[in-house]
Coordinates of C-alpha atoms and ligand atoms in Angstrom, one line a residue:
X1 CA 24.1 -6.7 -31.3
X2 CA 21.8 -3.8 -30.9
X3 CA 19.5 -3.2 -28.0
X4 CA 16.5 -4.1 -30.2
X5 CA 17.9 -7.5 -31.0
X6 CA 18.9 -8.2 -27.5
X7 CA 15.8 -7.1 -25.7
X8 CA 13.7 -10.2 -26.5
X9 CA 16.5 -12.5 -25.3
X10 CA 16.9 -10.5 -22.1
X11 CA 13.1 -10.4 -21.4
X12 CA 12.8 -14.1 -22.0
X13 CA 15.7 -14.9 -19.6
X14 CA 14.5 -12.5 -16.9
X15 CA 11.0 -14.1 -17.0
X16 CA 12.6 -17.5 -16.6
X17 CA 14.8 -16.3 -13.7
X18 CA 12.1 -14.3 -12.0
X19 CA 8.6 -15.6 -13.1
X20 CA 6.8 -13.3 -10.7
X21 CA 9.2 -10.5 -9.8
X22 CA 8.1 -8.4 -6.8
X23 CA 9.5 -5.4 -5.1
X24 CA 11.3 -6.2 -1.9
X25 CA 9.7 -3.3 -0.1
X26 CA 6.7 -4.2 2.2
X27 CA 3.5 -2.4 1.7
X28 CA -0.3 -3.0 1.8
X29 CA -1.6 -0.2 -0.4
X30 CA -0.5 2.5 -2.8
X31 CA 0.1 5.1 -0.1
X32 CA 2.4 2.8 1.9
X33 CA 4.3 1.9 -1.3
X34 CA 4.7 5.6 -2.1
X35 CA 6.0 6.3 1.4
X36 CA 8.3 3.3 1.3
X37 CA 9.8 4.2 -2.1
X38 CA 10.5 7.8 -0.9
X39 CA 12.2 6.3 2.2
X40 CA 14.3 3.9 0.1
X41 CA 16.4 6.6 -1.5
X42 CA 20.1 5.9 -0.5
X43 CA 18.8 3.2 1.8
X44 CA 18.4 -0.6 1.6
X45 CA 14.9 -2.1 1.3
X46 CA 15.7 -4.2 4.4
X47 CA 16.2 -1.1 6.5
X48 CA 13.1 0.6 5.1
X49 CA 11.0 -2.5 5.9
X50 CA 12.3 -2.4 9.5
X51 CA 11.2 1.2 9.8
X52 CA 7.9 0.9 8.1
X53 CA 6.6 -1.8 10.4
X54 CA 5.9 0.8 13.1
X55 CA 5.6 3.8 10.8
X56 CA 2.6 2.4 8.9
X57 CA 0.9 1.6 12.2
X58 CA 1.4 5.1 13.5
X59 CA 0.6 6.9 10.2
X60 CA -2.2 4.8 8.5
X61 CA -3.4 7.7 6.3
X62 CA -1.7 10.7 4.5
X63 CA -3.4 13.1 6.9
X64 CA -1.3 11.6 9.8
X65 CA 2.0 12.6 8.0
X66 CA 0.6 16.2 7.6
X67 CA -0.5 16.6 11.2
X68 CA 2.7 15.3 12.9
X69 CA 5.4 17.8 13.9
X70 CA 8.3 17.6 11.5
X71 CA 10.8 16.7 14.3
X72 CA 8.7 13.8 15.4
X73 CA 8.5 12.3 11.9
X74 CA 12.3 12.8 11.5
X75 CA 12.9 10.6 14.5
X76 CA 10.5 8.0 13.3
X77 CA 12.3 7.6 10.0
X78 CA 15.8 8.4 11.1
X79 CA 17.4 5.0 10.5
X80 CA 16.7 5.4 6.7
X81 CA 19.2 8.2 6.5
X82 CA 18.7 11.7 5.0
X83 CA 15.8 11.8 7.5
X84 CA 15.4 15.6 7.6
X85 CA 14.9 15.9 3.9
X86 CA 12.8 12.7 3.7
X87 CA 10.5 14.0 6.5
X88 CA 10.1 17.3 4.6
X89 CA 9.3 15.5 1.4
X90 CA 6.8 13.0 3.0
X91 CA 4.9 15.9 4.7
X92 CA 4.8 17.9 1.5
X93 CA 3.8 14.9 -0.6
X94 CA 1.0 13.9 1.8
X95 CA -0.2 17.5 2.0
X96 CA -0.7 17.5 -1.7
X97 CA -2.3 14.1 -1.7
X98 CA -4.8 15.4 0.9
X99 CA -5.4 18.8 -0.7
X100 CA -5.6 17.8 -4.4
X101 CA -6.4 14.1 -4.5
X102 CA -8.7 13.5 -1.5
X103 CA -5.9 11.6 0.3
X104 CA -5.6 9.0 -2.5
X105 CA -2.7 8.2 -4.8
X106 CA -3.6 9.3 -8.3
X107 CA -3.5 6.7 -11.1
X108 CA -2.0 8.9 -13.8
X109 CA 1.7 9.3 -14.1
X110 CA 1.4 13.0 -15.0
X111 CA -0.5 13.6 -11.7
X112 CA 1.8 11.5 -9.6
X113 CA 5.0 13.4 -10.7
X114 CA 3.4 16.6 -9.4
X115 CA 3.8 15.2 -5.9
X116 CA 6.9 16.5 -4.0
X117 CA 9.6 13.8 -3.9
X118 CA 8.0 11.8 -6.8
X119 CA 9.8 11.5 -10.1
X120 CA 9.1 9.1 -13.0
X121 CA 10.9 6.2 -11.3
X122 CA 8.8 6.4 -8.2
X123 CA 5.6 7.1 -10.1
X124 CA 6.1 4.1 -12.5
X125 CA 7.0 1.8 -9.6
X126 CA 3.9 2.8 -7.6
X127 CA 1.5 2.6 -10.6
X128 CA 2.9 -0.7 -11.8
X129 CA 3.1 -2.5 -8.4
X130 CA 0.2 -1.0 -6.4
X131 CA -2.4 -0.7 -9.3
X132 CA -1.0 -2.9 -12.1
X133 CA -1.0 0.2 -14.4
X134 CA 1.8 0.3 -16.9
X135 CA 2.6 4.0 -17.7
X136 CA 6.4 3.9 -17.4
X137 CA 9.4 1.9 -16.6
X138 CA 11.1 2.5 -13.2
X139 CA 14.8 3.0 -13.9
X140 CA 16.7 2.9 -10.6
X141 CA 20.5 2.4 -10.1
X142 CA 20.2 -1.4 -10.7
X143 CA 18.2 -1.1 -13.9
X144 CA 20.5 1.6 -15.2
X145 CA 23.6 -0.6 -14.6
X146 CA 22.0 -3.7 -16.1
X147 CA 20.8 -2.0 -19.3
X148 CA 24.1 -0.2 -19.7
X149 CA 26.2 -3.3 -19.3
X150 CA 23.9 -5.3 -21.7
X151 CA 24.1 -2.4 -24.2
X152 CA 20.3 -2.1 -24.2
X153 CA 20.9 1.6 -23.7
X154 CA 24.3 3.4 -23.7
X155 CA 22.8 6.6 -22.2
X156 CA 23.6 7.9 -18.7
X157 CA 20.5 9.8 -17.7
X158 CA 17.8 7.6 -16.2
X159 CA 14.9 9.5 -17.8
X160 CA 16.4 9.2 -21.3
X161 CA 17.1 5.5 -20.6
X162 CA 13.5 5.0 -19.7
X163 CA 12.2 6.5 -22.9
X164 CA 14.6 4.2 -24.9
X165 CA 13.3 1.2 -23.0
X166 CA 9.7 2.2 -23.5
X167 CA 10.3 1.9 -27.3
X168 CA 12.0 -1.5 -26.9
X169 CA 9.8 -3.3 -24.4
X170 CA 6.1 -4.3 -24.9
X171 CA 3.9 -2.2 -22.6
X172 CA 2.5 -5.3 -20.8
X173 CA 6.1 -6.1 -19.7
X174 CA 7.1 -2.7 -18.4
X175 CA 6.6 -3.4 -14.7
X176 CA 7.9 -6.9 -15.0
X177 CA 11.0 -5.8 -16.7
X178 CA 11.8 -3.2 -14.1
X179 CA 11.1 -5.4 -11.1
X180 CA 13.1 -8.3 -12.7
X181 CA 16.0 -6.1 -13.7
X182 CA 16.2 -4.7 -10.1
X183 CA 16.4 -8.3 -8.7
X184 CA 18.9 -9.3 -11.4
X185 CA 21.1 -6.3 -10.6
X186 CA 21.0 -7.1 -6.9
X187 CA 21.6 -10.8 -7.2
X188 CA 23.7 -11.4 -10.3
X189 CA 24.8 -8.2 -12.1
X190 CA 26.0 -6.6 -8.9
X191 CA 27.7 -3.2 -9.0
X192 CA 31.2 -4.1 -7.7
X193 CA 31.5 -7.8 -8.5
X194 CA 29.0 -9.0 -11.1
X195 CA 28.6 -12.8 -11.1
X196 CA 29.3 -13.1 -14.8
X197 CA 30.2 -16.9 -14.8
X198 CA 26.7 -17.7 -13.6
X199 CA 24.9 -15.1 -15.9
X200 CA 22.7 -16.3 -18.8
X201 CA 24.0 -13.4 -20.9
X202 CA 27.7 -14.1 -20.4
X203 CA 28.3 -15.3 -24.0
X204 CA 27.4 -12.0 -25.6
X205 CA 27.2 -9.4 -22.9
X206 CA 29.5 -6.4 -23.8
X207 CA 30.0 -5.7 -20.1
X208 CA 31.1 -9.2 -19.1
X209 CA 34.0 -9.4 -16.7
X210 CA 36.5 -12.1 -17.9
Ligands
LIG301 S1 27.6 -11.0 -18.1 FE1 28.2 -10.0 -16.2 S2 28.1 -7.8 -16.7 FE2 26.9 -8.9 -18.3 S3 24.8 -8.9 -17.5 FE3 25.7 -10.8 -16.8 S4 26.5 -10.3 -14.8 FE4 26.1 -8.3 -15.8

């Protein structure tokens, strides 16, 4: 079956499995979500959430990330890994937020992707979850694996996968699909050992493990 034929089945099942799929990162506003998503690269959401409890208290606004010495920020985010690079990105990102967007997260994907450390995945995730604005589909490693295994897209590059999905999925479901596919990829269609016997797509999934 082609991706087009399968997408309505997949969407229906994902909605049933996860009626209100939410990100597992903790945040109270768009800036916090942006910071958390940048920190989540190569790190678990659980670890990021541990770090952001104190981080968001210490740095409530983007200006705070700009003003702090790089080394101090590095130590504050160290447990998330790649902390030197992440500190650099956070400072540069917040600098642009302060300089060009009055310290606020812009609500246009074309503007969001001009921020250092922000690609389409992060931008779509922030817009969809912090503002309820559907301007893209966040394709992370889980979404990529799930859509590849289900043959919704056979492409390897996440940006190209996203543009295929944008054609297949109704716009009102873009954030829901991404959030639900992330949960499904974490809980059922896991990277090393997918739980195929319990999967609703096992009868027809081309990637099923027998
Ligand atoms: S059948 Fe297995 S490989 Fe296919 S989507 Fe389900 S868990 Fe993933």
